[in-house]
Tab-separated table of C-alpha atoms in Angstrom:
chain	number	residue	atom	x	y	z
A	1	MET	CA	-10.327	7.784	-20.921
A	2	ALA	CA	-7.087	5.914	-21.999
A	3	GLN	CA	-3.701	7.216	-20.583
A	4	ASP	CA	-1.076	9.155	-22.420
A	5	LEU	CA	1.354	6.254	-21.690
A	6	ALA	CA	3.729	8.901	-22.820
A	7	LYS	CA	3.234	11.202	-20.109
A	8	PRO	CA	4.239	10.277	-16.388
A	9	ALA	CA	1.153	9.961	-14.026
A	10	GLY	CA	0.321	12.438	-11.293
A	11	GLU	CA	2.175	14.996	-10.157
A	12	ILE	CA	5.615	15.599	-7.852
A	13	VAL	CA	5.268	18.694	-5.973
A	14	PRO	CA	8.800	20.770	-6.070
A	15	ALA	CA	11.218	21.207	-3.713
A	16	ALA	CA	10.872	23.524	-1.172
A	17	PHE	CA	13.351	26.264	1.024
A	18	ASP	CA	12.222	28.209	3.844
A	19	ALA	CA	13.973	31.926	4.332
A	20	ASP	CA	17.137	30.731	4.913
A	21	GLY	CA	17.685	28.057	2.021
A	22	ASN	CA	16.805	24.848	4.237
A	23	GLN	CA	14.911	22.145	1.778
A	24	PHE	CA	11.514	21.342	4.097
A	25	GLY	CA	8.407	18.843	3.350
A	26	TYR	CA	5.333	18.128	5.092
A	27	ILE	CA	5.259	15.386	8.278
A	28	HIS	CA	2.188	13.615	9.181
A	29	SER	CA	3.774	11.691	12.117
A	30	ILE	CA	6.910	9.745	13.550
A	31	GLU	CA	7.154	6.668	14.841
A	32	THR	CA	10.404	5.323	16.969
A	33	GLY	CA	9.607	1.451	17.254
A	34	ALA	CA	7.426	1.157	14.018
A	35	ALA	CA	7.892	-3.118	13.812
A	36	VAL	CA	5.367	-3.724	10.838
A	37	ASP	CA	7.058	-1.081	8.432
A	38	GLY	CA	9.954	-3.222	7.372
A	39	PRO	CA	12.727	-5.158	8.719
A	40	GLY	CA	13.548	-5.145	12.432
A	41	MET	CA	12.398	-1.983	14.389
A	42	ARG	CA	12.021	1.272	12.264
A	43	PHE	CA	11.966	4.666	12.639
A	44	ALA	CA	8.903	5.564	10.732
A	45	LEU	CA	8.386	8.635	9.419
A	46	PHE	CA	4.998	9.201	7.507
A	47	VAL	CA	4.875	12.014	5.308
A	48	SER	CA	1.887	14.134	3.969
A	49	GLY	CA	0.035	14.035	1.019
A	50	CYS	CA	-1.434	11.493	-1.326
A	51	GLN	CA	-3.454	11.468	-4.587
A	52	PHE	CA	-4.980	7.769	-4.181
A	53	ARG	CA	-8.318	7.693	-2.325
A	54	CYS	CA	-8.295	4.140	-1.314
A	55	LEU	CA	-11.118	2.974	-0.182
A	56	TYR	CA	-10.277	1.708	3.214
A	57	CYS	CA	-7.340	4.149	3.755
A	58	HIS	CA	-6.591	4.470	7.698
A	59	ASN	CA	-5.283	7.482	7.067
A	60	PRO	CA	-7.632	9.506	5.384
A	61	ASP	CA	-5.952	12.976	7.651
A	62	THR	CA	-2.337	11.966	5.266
A	63	TRP	CA	-4.083	13.460	1.779
A	64	LYS	CA	-3.529	17.073	1.687
A	65	LEU	CA	-0.722	17.863	1.976
A	66	HIS	CA	-0.529	20.542	3.798
A	67	ALA	CA	-2.034	19.474	6.628
A	68	GLY	CA	1.391	17.818	7.731
A	69	LYS	CA	3.415	19.820	10.182
A	70	THR	CA	6.694	21.559	8.606
A	71	TRP	CA	9.749	20.148	9.513
A	72	THR	CA	13.128	20.595	7.001
A	73	VAL	CA	15.095	17.949	6.171
A	74	ASP	CA	18.329	18.780	8.907
A	75	ALA	CA	15.820	18.589	11.965
A	76	ILE	CA	14.350	15.425	10.743
A	77	VAL	CA	17.662	14.154	9.982
A	78	ALA	CA	19.124	14.961	13.493
A	79	GLU	CA	15.519	13.267	15.140
A	80	ILE	CA	17.180	9.788	13.138
A	81	ALA	CA	20.331	10.791	14.677
A	82	LYS	CA	19.244	10.342	18.048
A	83	TYR	CA	18.620	6.487	17.543
A	84	ALA	CA	20.790	5.545	14.432
A	85	SER	CA	22.871	3.677	16.627
A	86	PHE	CA	20.515	1.475	17.602
A	87	LEU	CA	19.336	1.389	14.105
A	88	ARG	CA	21.953	0.279	12.284
A	89	ILE	CA	22.063	-3.280	14.481
A	90	ALA	CA	18.096	-3.790	14.630
A	91	GLY	CA	16.298	-2.151	11.917
A	92	GLY	CA	16.294	1.223	9.986
A	93	LEU	CA	14.321	4.196	8.787
A	94	THR	CA	11.134	4.083	7.098
A	95	ILE	CA	9.414	5.970	4.887
A	96	SER	CA	5.600	5.827	4.249
A	97	GLY	CA	3.013	7.813	4.147
A	98	GLY	CA	0.438	9.548	2.601
A	99	GLU	CA	2.537	8.683	-0.342
A	100	PRO	CA	5.822	9.508	0.080
A	101	LEU	CA	6.304	10.194	-3.669
A	102	MET	CA	4.378	13.302	-3.899
A	103	GLN	CA	7.267	14.654	-1.613
A	104	ALA	CA	10.161	13.127	-3.872
A	105	HIS	CA	12.727	15.673	-3.579
A	106	PHE	CA	12.091	15.951	0.229
A	107	ILE	CA	12.190	11.999	0.680
A	108	GLY	CA	14.547	11.967	-1.219
A	109	GLU	CA	17.493	13.876	0.687
A	110	ILE	CA	16.086	12.913	4.081
A	111	PHE	CA	17.233	8.879	2.364
A	112	ARG	CA	20.550	10.262	1.038
A	113	ARG	CA	21.475	11.356	4.184
A	114	ALA	CA	20.300	8.611	6.157
A	115	LYS	CA	21.992	5.499	3.959
A	116	ASN	CA	25.871	8.203	3.303
A	117	GLU	CA	25.830	10.014	7.297
A	118	LEU	CA	23.989	7.516	9.169
A	119	LYS	CA	24.483	4.491	7.653
A	120	ILE	CA	21.455	2.886	8.359
A	121	HIS	CA	19.242	0.042	6.203
A	122	THR	CA	16.551	2.701	4.435
A	123	ALA	CA	12.531	1.687	2.984
A	124	LEU	CA	9.983	3.179	0.811
A	125	ASP	CA	6.853	2.288	1.308
A	126	THR	CA	4.604	3.397	-1.692
A	127	GLN	CA	2.081	2.405	-4.282
A	128	GLY	CA	5.140	3.780	-7.373
A	129	PHE	CA	2.417	5.376	-8.886
A	130	LEU	CA	4.612	8.427	-9.409
A	131	ALA	CA	7.942	6.943	-10.121
A	132	ALA	CA	7.826	7.302	-13.959
A	133	HIS	CA	8.758	11.305	-13.039
A	134	LEU	CA	12.262	9.580	-11.521
A	135	PRO	CA	15.679	8.017	-13.065
A	136	ASP	CA	16.427	5.010	-11.681
A	137	GLU	CA	19.627	6.824	-9.582
A	138	TYR	CA	17.273	7.927	-7.514
A	139	PHE	CA	16.305	4.563	-6.343
A	140	ASP	CA	20.200	4.190	-5.059
A	141	ASN	CA	19.444	5.186	-1.595
A	142	ILE	CA	16.515	3.029	-0.818
A	143	ASP	CA	17.421	-0.621	0.404
A	144	LEU	CA	13.596	-2.074	0.291
A	145	VAL	CA	11.078	-0.935	-1.686
A	146	LEU	CA	7.598	-2.049	0.618
A	147	LEU	CA	5.331	-1.989	-2.510
A	148	ASP	CA	1.781	-2.007	-2.164
A	149	ILE	CA	-0.575	-3.860	-5.255
A	150	LYS	CA	-3.800	-3.366	-4.247
A	151	GLN	CA	-5.820	-5.385	-7.345
A	152	MET	CA	-4.506	-6.625	-10.573
A	153	ASN	CA	-7.723	-6.442	-12.063
A	154	PRO	CA	-7.657	-2.891	-13.412
A	155	GLU	CA	-10.874	-2.310	-13.441
A	156	LYS	CA	-10.829	-2.819	-10.048
A	157	TYR	CA	-8.472	-1.313	-8.598
A	158	GLU	CA	-9.545	2.074	-9.908
A	159	ALA	CA	-12.494	1.799	-8.300
A	160	LEU	CA	-10.547	0.487	-5.540
A	161	THR	CA	-8.073	3.469	-5.517
A	162	GLY	CA	-9.287	5.968	-7.474
A	163	LYS	CA	-6.354	5.545	-9.736
A	164	PRO	CA	-5.411	3.809	-12.744
A	165	LEU	CA	-3.038	0.293	-11.899
A	166	GLN	CA	-0.167	0.299	-14.653
A	167	PRO	CA	1.998	3.430	-13.693
A	168	THR	CA	2.154	0.381	-10.726
A	169	LEU	CA	3.016	-2.129	-12.740
A	170	ASP	CA	5.491	-0.105	-14.553
A	171	PHE	CA	7.483	0.770	-11.811
A	172	ALA	CA	6.948	-2.892	-10.052
A	173	GLU	CA	8.896	-4.108	-13.697
A	174	ARG	CA	11.405	-1.062	-12.792
A	175	LEU	CA	12.829	-2.361	-9.945
A	176	PHE	CA	12.766	-5.897	-10.816
A	177	LYS	CA	15.156	-4.837	-13.375
A	178	MET	CA	16.766	-2.961	-10.981
A	179	GLY	CA	17.541	-5.761	-8.700
A	180	LYS	CA	15.776	-3.767	-5.819
A	181	LYS	CA	14.484	-5.808	-3.117
A	182	ILE	CA	10.626	-5.725	-3.145
A	183	TRP	CA	8.198	-6.800	-0.107
A	184	LEU	CA	4.975	-6.865	-1.806
A	185	ARG	CA	1.541	-5.682	-0.057
A	186	TYR	CA	-1.577	-6.813	-0.992
A	187	VAL	CA	-4.125	-5.671	1.697
A	188	LEU	CA	-7.479	-8.137	1.691
A	189	VAL	CA	-10.486	-6.536	1.406
A	190	PRO	CA	-13.919	-9.255	1.022
A	191	GLY	CA	-15.432	-7.846	-1.959
A	192	TRP	CA	-13.406	-5.655	-3.164
A	193	SER	CA	-9.494	-8.226	-3.328
A	194	ASP	CA	-10.679	-11.161	-2.310
A	195	ASP	CA	-11.778	-12.693	-5.424
A	196	GLU	CA	-9.661	-16.072	-5.893
A	197	ALA	CA	-9.388	-15.202	-10.058
A	198	ASP	CA	-8.029	-11.676	-9.258
A	199	VAL	CA	-4.928	-12.944	-6.557
A	200	GLN	CA	-4.659	-15.675	-9.152
A	201	LEU	CA	-3.862	-12.726	-11.645
A	202	LEU	CA	-1.518	-10.996	-9.105
A	203	ALA	CA	0.372	-14.699	-8.415
A	204	ASP	CA	0.971	-15.805	-11.468
A	205	TYR	CA	2.746	-12.226	-12.550
A	206	LEU	CA	5.256	-11.962	-9.537
A	207	ALA	CA	5.990	-15.836	-10.258
A	208	LYS	CA	6.456	-14.607	-13.605
A	209	MET	CA	9.072	-11.777	-12.730
A	210	ALA	CA	10.305	-13.351	-9.977
A	211	HIS	CA	11.432	-16.321	-12.608
A	212	ASP	CA	13.057	-13.632	-14.493
A	213	TYR	CA	14.921	-12.281	-12.008
A	214	PRO	CA	15.252	-14.000	-9.402
A	215	GLU	CA	16.155	-13.225	-5.384
A	216	VAL	CA	14.100	-9.726	-5.778
A	217	LEU	CA	10.566	-10.452	-4.364
A	218	GLU	CA	11.935	-11.274	-0.552
A	219	ARG	CA	7.993	-11.737	0.506
A	220	VAL	CA	4.235	-10.960	-0.285
A	221	GLU	CA	2.369	-9.764	3.384
A	222	VAL	CA	-1.159	-9.925	2.988
A	223	LEU	CA	-2.297	-7.471	4.837
A	224	PRO	CA	-6.653	-8.327	6.259
A	225	PHE	CA	-8.737	-5.600	6.143
A	226	HIS	CA	-9.562	-3.744	9.530
A	227	LYS	CA	-11.771	-0.641	9.835
A	228	MET	CA	-9.562	1.462	12.441
A	229	GLY	CA	-9.560	4.517	10.723
A	230	GLU	CA	-13.231	4.468	10.208
A	231	ASN	CA	-13.634	7.291	12.665
A	232	LYS	CA	-10.563	9.647	11.003
A	233	TRP	CA	-13.177	9.777	8.143
A	234	GLU	CA	-15.905	10.744	9.903
A	235	GLU	CA	-14.032	13.911	12.017
A	236	LEU	CA	-13.241	14.895	8.145
A	237	GLY	CA	-16.946	14.622	7.193
A	238	LEU	CA	-16.131	11.839	5.157
A	239	LYS	CA	-18.556	8.888	4.011
A	240	TYR	CA	-16.586	5.730	4.789
A	241	GLU	CA	-17.836	3.585	2.250
A	242	LEU	CA	-16.396	0.495	4.127
A	243	GLY	CA	-18.740	0.845	6.920
A	244	ASP	CA	-20.098	-2.780	6.780
A	245	THR	CA	-17.131	-4.439	5.677
A	246	LYS	CA	-15.941	-7.159	7.662
A	247	PRO	CA	-12.581	-8.152	8.311
A	248	PRO	CA	-11.710	-11.160	5.754
A	249	SER	CA	-12.300	-14.990	7.761
A	250	ASN	CA	-9.024	-16.948	8.395
A	251	GLU	CA	-10.268	-19.519	6.037
A	252	VAL	CA	-9.770	-16.911	3.601
A	253	VAL	CA	-6.855	-15.690	4.726
A	254	HIS	CA	-5.065	-18.830	4.382
A	255	ARG	CA	-6.432	-19.696	1.125
A	256	VAL	CA	-5.000	-16.360	-0.356
A	257	ARG	CA	-1.478	-17.083	1.091
A	258	GLU	CA	-1.520	-20.510	0.006
A	259	GLN	CA	-2.304	-19.064	-3.629
A	260	PHE	CA	1.030	-17.145	-4.067
A	261	ARG	CA	3.154	-19.872	-1.802
A	262	ALA	CA	1.377	-22.447	-4.400
A	263	LYS	CA	3.671	-19.815	-6.764
A	264	GLY	CA	6.844	-20.303	-4.605
A	265	ILE	CA	6.284	-16.914	-3.067
A	266	PHE	CA	7.391	-16.788	0.468
A	267	CYS	CA	4.043	-15.339	1.919
A	268	CYS	CA	3.281	-14.034	5.653
């Protein structure tokens, strides 16, 4: 079925407040020394809720919004503040998921206070699927977007994630036009996202955007597939479709990275 382009994809949950008027949301987990979720050492906040059903998801326990633990904005900001003096010089805050934009009101307030009160670098790890619901000004308190594009072939993308590709590309183009810094993340899954032609489509697309809007795309991160979350699928009674899939070979990882580098894109 063709997507209605006049209507934003998906839904953002309404802002929630407790009996005392404190805004709250649902948190899956916190990592205080994350080294792979943006520049430097990060306070990584993983929120619950995701509309995607990626076949290789390593945190399917984040899919359900209310499966997370309830935290108020005040409590989260107070927790981040414990590390703020270190984070100002060594890294910053990254909000990931799940899909953080499902709780856009909640994380937006956390980003606002982290940026304006704690004065730390901020990063959002997202697929961008829900971003059409939000104005450009929403992203003013976000320094960096870790954007996940999982395939450039629309049919393969939907088979891999359960959602259409176009909203993510629309968001990518908005970020370029806004001049918002991007780290593009590409998970390399044998049989799903390692085809040379598909990778070339993405490399060409990014090279064109980078040419039109220079100094926005800072890097592409090629992330080799792993099965670290397979046991979580089993614990949740879900069938893990990629049980027989092996990690990509070093040769394939090198080839994919070189495809991006050949277009003048920094890739790691």
